[in-house]
CSV table of C-alpha atoms and ligand atoms in Angstrom, one decimal:
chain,number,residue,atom,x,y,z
A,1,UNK,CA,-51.2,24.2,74.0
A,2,UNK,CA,-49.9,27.9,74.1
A,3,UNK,CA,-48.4,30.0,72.3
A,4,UNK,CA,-46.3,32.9,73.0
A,5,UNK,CA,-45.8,35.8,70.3
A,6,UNK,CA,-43.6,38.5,70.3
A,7,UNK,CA,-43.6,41.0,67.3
A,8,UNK,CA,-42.0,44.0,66.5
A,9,UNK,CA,-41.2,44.4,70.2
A,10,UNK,CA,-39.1,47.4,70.5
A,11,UNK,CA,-37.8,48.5,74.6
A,12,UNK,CA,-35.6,50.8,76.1
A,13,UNK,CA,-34.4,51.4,79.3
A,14,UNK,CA,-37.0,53.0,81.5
A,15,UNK,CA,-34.6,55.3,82.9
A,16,UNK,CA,-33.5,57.1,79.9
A,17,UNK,CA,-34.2,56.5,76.3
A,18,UNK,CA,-31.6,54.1,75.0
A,19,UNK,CA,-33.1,51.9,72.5
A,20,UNK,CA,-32.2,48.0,73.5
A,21,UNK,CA,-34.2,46.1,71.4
A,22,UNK,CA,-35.3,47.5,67.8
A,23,UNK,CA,-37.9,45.2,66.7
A,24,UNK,CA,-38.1,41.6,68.2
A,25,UNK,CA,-40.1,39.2,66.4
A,26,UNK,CA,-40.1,35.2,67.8
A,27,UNK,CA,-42.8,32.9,68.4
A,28,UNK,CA,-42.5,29.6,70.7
A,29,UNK,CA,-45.3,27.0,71.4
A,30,UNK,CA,-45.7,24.4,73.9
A,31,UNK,CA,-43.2,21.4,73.5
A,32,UNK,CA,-41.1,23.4,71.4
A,33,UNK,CA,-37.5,24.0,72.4
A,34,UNK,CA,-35.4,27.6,71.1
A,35,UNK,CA,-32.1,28.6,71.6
A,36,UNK,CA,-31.8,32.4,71.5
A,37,UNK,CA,-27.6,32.9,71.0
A,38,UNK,CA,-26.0,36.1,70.3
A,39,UNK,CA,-22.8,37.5,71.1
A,40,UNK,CA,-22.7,39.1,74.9
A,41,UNK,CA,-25.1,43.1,75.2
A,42,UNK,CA,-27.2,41.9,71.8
A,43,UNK,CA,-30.5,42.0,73.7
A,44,UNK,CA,-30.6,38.4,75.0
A,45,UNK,CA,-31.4,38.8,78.6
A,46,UNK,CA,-33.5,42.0,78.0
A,47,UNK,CA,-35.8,39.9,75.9
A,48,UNK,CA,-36.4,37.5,78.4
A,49,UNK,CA,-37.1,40.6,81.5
A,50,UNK,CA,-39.6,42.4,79.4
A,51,UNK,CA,-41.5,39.1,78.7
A,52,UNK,CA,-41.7,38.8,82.2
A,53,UNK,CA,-42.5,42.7,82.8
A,54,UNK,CA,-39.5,43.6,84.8
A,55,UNK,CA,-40.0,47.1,85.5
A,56,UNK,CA,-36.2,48.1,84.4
A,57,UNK,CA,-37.6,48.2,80.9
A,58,UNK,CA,-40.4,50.4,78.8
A,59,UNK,CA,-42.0,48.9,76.1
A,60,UNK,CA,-42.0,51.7,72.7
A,61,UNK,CA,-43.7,49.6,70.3
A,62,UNK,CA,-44.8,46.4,69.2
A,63,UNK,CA,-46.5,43.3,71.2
A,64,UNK,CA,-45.9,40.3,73.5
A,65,UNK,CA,-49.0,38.1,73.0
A,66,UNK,CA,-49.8,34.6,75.0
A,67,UNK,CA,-52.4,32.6,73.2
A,68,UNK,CA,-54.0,29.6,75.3
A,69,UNK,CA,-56.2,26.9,74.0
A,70,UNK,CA,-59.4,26.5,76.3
A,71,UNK,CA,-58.0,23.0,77.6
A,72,UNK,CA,-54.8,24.6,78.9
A,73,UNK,CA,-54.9,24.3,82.5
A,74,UNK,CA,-56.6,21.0,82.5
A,75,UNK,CA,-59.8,20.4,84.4
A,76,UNK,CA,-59.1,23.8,87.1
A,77,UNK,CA,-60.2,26.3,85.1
A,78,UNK,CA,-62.7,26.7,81.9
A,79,UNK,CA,-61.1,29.9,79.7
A,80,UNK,CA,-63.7,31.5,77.7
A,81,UNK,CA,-63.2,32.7,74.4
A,82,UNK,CA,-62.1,35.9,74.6
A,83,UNK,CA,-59.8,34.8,77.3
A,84,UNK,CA,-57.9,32.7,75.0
A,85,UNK,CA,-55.4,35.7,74.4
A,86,UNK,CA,-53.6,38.1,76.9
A,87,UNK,CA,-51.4,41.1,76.4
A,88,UNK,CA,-48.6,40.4,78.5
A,89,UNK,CA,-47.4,44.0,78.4
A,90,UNK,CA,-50.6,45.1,80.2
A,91,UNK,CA,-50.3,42.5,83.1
A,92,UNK,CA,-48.2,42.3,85.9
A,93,UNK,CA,-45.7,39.8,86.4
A,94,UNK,CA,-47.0,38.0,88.7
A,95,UNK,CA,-50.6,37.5,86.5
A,96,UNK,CA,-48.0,36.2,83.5
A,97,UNK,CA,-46.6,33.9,85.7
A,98,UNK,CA,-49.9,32.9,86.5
A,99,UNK,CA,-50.9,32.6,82.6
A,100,UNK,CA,-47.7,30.4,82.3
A,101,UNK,CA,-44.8,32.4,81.9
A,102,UNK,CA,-41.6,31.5,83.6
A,103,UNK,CA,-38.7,33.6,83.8
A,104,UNK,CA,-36.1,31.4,85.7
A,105,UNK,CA,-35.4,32.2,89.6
A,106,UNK,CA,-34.4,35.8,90.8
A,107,UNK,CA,-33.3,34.6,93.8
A,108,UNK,CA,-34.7,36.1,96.6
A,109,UNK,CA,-32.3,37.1,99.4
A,110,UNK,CA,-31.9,34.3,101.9
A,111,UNK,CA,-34.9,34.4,104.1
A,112,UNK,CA,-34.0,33.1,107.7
A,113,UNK,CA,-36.0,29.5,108.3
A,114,UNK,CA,-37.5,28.8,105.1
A,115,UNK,CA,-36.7,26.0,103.2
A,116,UNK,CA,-36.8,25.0,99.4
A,117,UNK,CA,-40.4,23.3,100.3
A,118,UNK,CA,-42.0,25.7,101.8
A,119,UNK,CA,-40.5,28.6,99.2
A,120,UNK,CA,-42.0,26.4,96.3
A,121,UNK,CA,-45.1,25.8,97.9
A,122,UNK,CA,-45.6,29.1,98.2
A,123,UNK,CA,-45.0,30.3,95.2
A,124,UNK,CA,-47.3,27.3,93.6
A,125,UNK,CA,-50.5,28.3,95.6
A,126,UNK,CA,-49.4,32.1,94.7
A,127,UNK,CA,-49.8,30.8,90.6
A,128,UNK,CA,-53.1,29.0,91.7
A,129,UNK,CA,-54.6,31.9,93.4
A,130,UNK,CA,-53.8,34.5,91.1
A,131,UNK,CA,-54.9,32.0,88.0
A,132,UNK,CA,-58.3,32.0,89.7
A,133,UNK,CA,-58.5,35.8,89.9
A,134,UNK,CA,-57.7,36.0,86.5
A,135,UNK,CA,-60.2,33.6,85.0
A,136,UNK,CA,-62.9,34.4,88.0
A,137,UNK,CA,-66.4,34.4,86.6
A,138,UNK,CA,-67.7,37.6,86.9
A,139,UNK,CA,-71.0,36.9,87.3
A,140,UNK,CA,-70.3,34.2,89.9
A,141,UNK,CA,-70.0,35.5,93.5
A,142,UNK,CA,-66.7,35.7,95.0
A,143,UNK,CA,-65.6,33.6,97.9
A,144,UNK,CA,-61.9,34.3,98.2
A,145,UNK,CA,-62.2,37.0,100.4
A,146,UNK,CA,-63.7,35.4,103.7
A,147,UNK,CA,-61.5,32.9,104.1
A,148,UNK,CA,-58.3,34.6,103.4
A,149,UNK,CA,-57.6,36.1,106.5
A,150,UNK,CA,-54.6,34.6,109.1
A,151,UNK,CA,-53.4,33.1,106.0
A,152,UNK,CA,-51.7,36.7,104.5
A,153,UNK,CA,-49.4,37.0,108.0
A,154,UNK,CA,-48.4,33.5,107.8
A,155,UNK,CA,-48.0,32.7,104.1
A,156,UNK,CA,-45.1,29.8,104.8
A,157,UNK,CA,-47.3,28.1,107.6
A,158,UNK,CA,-51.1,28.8,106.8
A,159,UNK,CA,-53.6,26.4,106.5
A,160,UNK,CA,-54.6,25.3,102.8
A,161,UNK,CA,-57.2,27.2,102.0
A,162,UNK,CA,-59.6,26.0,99.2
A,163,UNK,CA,-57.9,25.4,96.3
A,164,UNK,CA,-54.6,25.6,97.5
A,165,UNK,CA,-52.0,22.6,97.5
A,166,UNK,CA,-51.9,21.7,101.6
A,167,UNK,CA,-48.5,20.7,102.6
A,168,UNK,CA,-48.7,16.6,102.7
A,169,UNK,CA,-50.4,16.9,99.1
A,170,UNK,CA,-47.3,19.3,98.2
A,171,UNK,CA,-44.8,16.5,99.4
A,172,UNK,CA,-46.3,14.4,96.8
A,173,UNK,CA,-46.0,16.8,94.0
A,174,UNK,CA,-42.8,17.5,95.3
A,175,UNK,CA,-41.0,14.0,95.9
A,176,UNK,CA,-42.8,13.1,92.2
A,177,UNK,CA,-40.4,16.0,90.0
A,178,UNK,CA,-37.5,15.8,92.2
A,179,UNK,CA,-37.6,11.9,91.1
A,180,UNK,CA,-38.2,12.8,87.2
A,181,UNK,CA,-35.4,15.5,87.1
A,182,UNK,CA,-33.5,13.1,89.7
A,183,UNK,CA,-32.6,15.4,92.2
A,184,UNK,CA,-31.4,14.3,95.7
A,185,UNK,CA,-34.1,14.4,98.5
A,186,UNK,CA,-32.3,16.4,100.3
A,187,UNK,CA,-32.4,19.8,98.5
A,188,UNK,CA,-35.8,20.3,99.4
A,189,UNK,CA,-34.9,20.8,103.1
A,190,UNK,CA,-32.6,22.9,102.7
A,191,UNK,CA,-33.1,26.6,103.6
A,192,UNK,CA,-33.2,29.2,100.8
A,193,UNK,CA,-30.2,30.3,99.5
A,194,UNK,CA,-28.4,29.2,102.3
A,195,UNK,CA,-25.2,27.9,100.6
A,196,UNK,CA,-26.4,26.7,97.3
A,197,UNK,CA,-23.6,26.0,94.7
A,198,UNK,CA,-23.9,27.6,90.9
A,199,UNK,CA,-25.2,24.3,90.3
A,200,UNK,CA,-27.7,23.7,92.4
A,201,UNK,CA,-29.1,26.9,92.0
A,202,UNK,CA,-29.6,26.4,88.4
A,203,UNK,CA,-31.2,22.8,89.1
A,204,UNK,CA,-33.3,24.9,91.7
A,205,UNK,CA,-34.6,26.9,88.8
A,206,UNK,CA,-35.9,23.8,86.8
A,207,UNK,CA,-37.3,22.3,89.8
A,208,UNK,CA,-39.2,25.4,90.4
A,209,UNK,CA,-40.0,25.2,86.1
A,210,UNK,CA,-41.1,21.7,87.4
A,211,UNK,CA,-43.4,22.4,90.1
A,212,UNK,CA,-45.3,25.8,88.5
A,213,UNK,CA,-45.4,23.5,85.3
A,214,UNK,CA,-45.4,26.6,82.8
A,215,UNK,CA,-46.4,26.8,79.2
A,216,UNK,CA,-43.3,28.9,78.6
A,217,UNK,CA,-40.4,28.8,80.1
A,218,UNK,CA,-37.5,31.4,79.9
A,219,UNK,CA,-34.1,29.9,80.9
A,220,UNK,CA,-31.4,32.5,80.5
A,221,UNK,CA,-27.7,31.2,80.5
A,222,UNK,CA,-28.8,28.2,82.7
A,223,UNK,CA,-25.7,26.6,81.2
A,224,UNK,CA,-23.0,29.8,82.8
A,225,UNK,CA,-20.6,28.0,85.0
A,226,UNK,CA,-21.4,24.8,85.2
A,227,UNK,CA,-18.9,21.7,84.9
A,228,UNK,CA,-19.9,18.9,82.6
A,229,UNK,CA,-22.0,16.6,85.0
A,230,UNK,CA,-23.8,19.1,86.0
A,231,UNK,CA,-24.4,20.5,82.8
A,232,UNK,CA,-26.0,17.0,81.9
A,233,UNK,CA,-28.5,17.3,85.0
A,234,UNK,CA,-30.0,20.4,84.4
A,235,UNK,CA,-29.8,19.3,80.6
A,236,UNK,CA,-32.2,16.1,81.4
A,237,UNK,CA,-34.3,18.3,83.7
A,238,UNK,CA,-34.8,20.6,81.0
A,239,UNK,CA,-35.5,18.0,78.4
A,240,UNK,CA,-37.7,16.5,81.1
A,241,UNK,CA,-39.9,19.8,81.4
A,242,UNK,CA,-40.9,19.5,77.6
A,243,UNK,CA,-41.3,16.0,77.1
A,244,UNK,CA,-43.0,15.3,80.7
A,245,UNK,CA,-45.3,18.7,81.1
A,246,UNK,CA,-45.4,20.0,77.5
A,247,UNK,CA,-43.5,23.0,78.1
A,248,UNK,CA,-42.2,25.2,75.6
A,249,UNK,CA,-38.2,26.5,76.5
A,250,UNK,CA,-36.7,29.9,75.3
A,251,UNK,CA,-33.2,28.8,76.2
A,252,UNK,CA,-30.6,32.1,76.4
A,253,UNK,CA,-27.3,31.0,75.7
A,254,UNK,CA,-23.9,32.2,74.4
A,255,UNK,CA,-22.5,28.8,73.7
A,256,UNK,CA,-23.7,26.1,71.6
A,257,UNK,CA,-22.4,23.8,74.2
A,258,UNK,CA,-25.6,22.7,76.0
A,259,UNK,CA,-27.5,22.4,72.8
A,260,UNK,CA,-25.5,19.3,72.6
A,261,UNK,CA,-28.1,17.7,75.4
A,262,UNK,CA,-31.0,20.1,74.9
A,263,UNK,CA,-31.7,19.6,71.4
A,264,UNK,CA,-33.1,22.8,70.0
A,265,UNK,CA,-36.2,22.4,67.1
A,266,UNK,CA,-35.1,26.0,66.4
A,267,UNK,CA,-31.9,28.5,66.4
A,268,UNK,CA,-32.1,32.0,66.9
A,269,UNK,CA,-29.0,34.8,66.4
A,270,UNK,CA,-30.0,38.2,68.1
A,271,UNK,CA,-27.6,41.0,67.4
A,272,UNK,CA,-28.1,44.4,68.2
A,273,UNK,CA,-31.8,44.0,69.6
A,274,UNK,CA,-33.2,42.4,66.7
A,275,UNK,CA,-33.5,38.4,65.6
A,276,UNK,CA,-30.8,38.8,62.5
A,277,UNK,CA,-31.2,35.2,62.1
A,278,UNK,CA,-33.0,31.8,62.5
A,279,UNK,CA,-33.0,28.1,61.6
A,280,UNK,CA,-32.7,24.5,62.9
A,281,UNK,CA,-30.0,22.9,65.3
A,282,UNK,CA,-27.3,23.5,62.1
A,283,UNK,CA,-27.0,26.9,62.5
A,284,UNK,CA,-25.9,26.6,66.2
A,285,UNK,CA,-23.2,24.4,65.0
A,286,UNK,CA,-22.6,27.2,62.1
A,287,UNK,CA,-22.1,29.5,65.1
A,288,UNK,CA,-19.2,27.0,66.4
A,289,UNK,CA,-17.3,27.3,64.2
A,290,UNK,CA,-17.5,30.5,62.7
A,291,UNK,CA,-18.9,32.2,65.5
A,292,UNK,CA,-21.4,35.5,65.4
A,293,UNK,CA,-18.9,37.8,63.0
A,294,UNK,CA,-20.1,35.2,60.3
A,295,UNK,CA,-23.9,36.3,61.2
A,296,UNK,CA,-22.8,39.7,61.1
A,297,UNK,CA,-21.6,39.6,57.6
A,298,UNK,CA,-24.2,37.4,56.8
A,299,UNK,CA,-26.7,40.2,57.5
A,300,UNK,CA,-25.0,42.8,56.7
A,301,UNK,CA,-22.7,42.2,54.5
A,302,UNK,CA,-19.9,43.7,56.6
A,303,UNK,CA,-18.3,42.9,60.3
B,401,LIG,P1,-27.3,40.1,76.5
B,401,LIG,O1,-28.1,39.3,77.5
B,401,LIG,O2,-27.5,39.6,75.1
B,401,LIG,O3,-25.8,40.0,76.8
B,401,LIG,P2,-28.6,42.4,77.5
B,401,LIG,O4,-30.0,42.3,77.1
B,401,LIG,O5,-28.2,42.1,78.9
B,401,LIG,O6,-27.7,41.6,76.5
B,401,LIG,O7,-28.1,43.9,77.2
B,401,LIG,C1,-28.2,44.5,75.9
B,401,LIG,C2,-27.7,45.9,76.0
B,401,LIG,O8,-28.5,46.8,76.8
B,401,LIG,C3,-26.3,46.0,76.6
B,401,LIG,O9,-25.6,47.0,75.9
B,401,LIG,C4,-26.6,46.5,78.0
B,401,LIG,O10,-25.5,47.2,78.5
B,401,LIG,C5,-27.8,47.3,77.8
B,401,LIG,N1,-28.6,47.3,79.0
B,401,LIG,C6,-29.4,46.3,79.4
B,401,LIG,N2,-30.1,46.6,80.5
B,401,LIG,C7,-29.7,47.8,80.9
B,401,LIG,C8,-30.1,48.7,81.9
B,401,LIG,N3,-31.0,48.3,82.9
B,401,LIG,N4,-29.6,49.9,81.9
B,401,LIG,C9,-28.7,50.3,80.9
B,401,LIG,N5,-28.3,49.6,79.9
B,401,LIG,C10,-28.8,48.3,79.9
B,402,LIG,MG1,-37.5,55.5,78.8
B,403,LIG,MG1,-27.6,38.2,79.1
């Protein structure tokens, strides 16, 4: 169980000093799902970037905390207790991906010869590695560094080294989600980037939820563009993320639509960088019919 915490987060642009978000407060656990609405430019995406520490934004004030319970990655690793809570702002995002955090997919530009397997592979035994730097026993000696070499020029091909998932294992692991989010074999052969559909890349980005298991994951307008059938895949593949792996989902969206398969156990209304509202699934059907002027007025007390 985990538990992520923002509170009065304030950010602005790094390059230049206008204010985007003016005092987030939102907590979401493991297994719980929220929708973060709000009408388009009220701070939606910029939430989700500064939780993962994309550099475009500077934190001014508050916190972005990530609580773990000292059974949270299983048997792998023992978390002491004054490991049990991390500042995300002062780790990179690679270590909060590594703590749990997922912010769905930037795609990387289409690499020449690598397919969907090898990309998620990699970035699975990147999460594993990093995890064990960041919960290494300081007094115990350090054997990453021998071994390590030939792997760094090769990182698609390498050899598992220890701790690492080797490829047959991966084709286990692999072959296992793409059955629970039912996704066609296929996919995973197929080269990155190389002519995915908006729909398969947003499957893509709950496979890869699937495979890096996180305790949190951040899925920002998974739901822009896609036709109805689609729509209800990724929707099962997200429902499948909580109920299968326990992990908690910050769902960004603009339109209640998908909330119809991804029932939410809580609704939030950003507007103007700040959380103006929040309650259960009724308030995103609120928002359906009297849309965010409503919450506006709500708040305060004009449109
Ligand atoms: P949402 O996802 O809710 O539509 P965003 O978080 O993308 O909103 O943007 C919030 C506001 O901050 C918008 O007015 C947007 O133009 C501005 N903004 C976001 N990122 C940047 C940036 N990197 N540079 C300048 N302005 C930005
Ligand atoms: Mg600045
Ligand atoms: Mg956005």
């Amino acid at each position: 169980m985990a538990r992520l915490e923002l509170s009065n987060l304030h950010a602005e642009v790094a390059e230049g000093d206008e204010q985007i978000l003016e005092g987030v407060d939102l907590e979401v656990q493991s297994g719980e799902i929220h929708a973060l609405m709000g009408p388009n430019g009220s701070g939606k995406s910029t939430t989700a970037k500064v939780i993962a520490g994309h550099p475009a934004y500077e934190v001014t004030e508050g916190e972005v905390l990530l609580h773990l319970e000292d059974d949270e990655f299983g048997e792998d690793i023992e978390i002491d207790e004054d490991q049990r809570t991390w500042n995300l702002l002062d780790l990179e995002p690679n270590e909060r991906a590594a703590l749990g955090i997922f912010l769905g997919f930037q795609y990387p530009a289409e690499i020449e010869g690598v397919t969907m397997t090898n990309f998620l592979r990699t970035a699975l035994n990147a999460k594993i590695e990093e995890r064990e730097e960041l919960f290494e026993d300081e007094d115990g000696e350090d054997e990453a560094e021998e071994d390590d070499e030939g792997f760094e020029n090769s990182p698609m091909e390498g050899p598992a080294d220890e701790g690492e998932v080797g490829v047959a294992e991966f084709q286990g692991i692999l072959q296992e989600k793409m059955e629970q989010l039912e996704m066609d074999e296929k996919f995973a052969q197929r080269y990155l980037n190389a002519g995915f559909s908006g729909g398969e890349k947003k499957q893509n980005e709950v496979l890869q939820a699937a495979i890096l298991e996180p305790s949190v994951a951040v899925l920002d307008e998974i739901d822009s563009g896609l036709d109805i059938d689609r729509l209800q895949d990724v929707s099962e593949g997200i429902n499948a993320l909580r109920d299968e792996q326990g992990t908690g989902i910050l769902q960004i969206t603009h339109y209640q639509r998908i909330l119809d398969y991804v029932e939410p156990d809580h609704v939030h209304v950003m507007l103007d960088g700040q959380i103006a509202k929040s309650g259960g699934p009724e308030l995103a059907e609120k928002l359906e019919d009297k849309g965010y002027d409503w919450v506006r007025e709500d708040v305060y007390g004009t449109a």
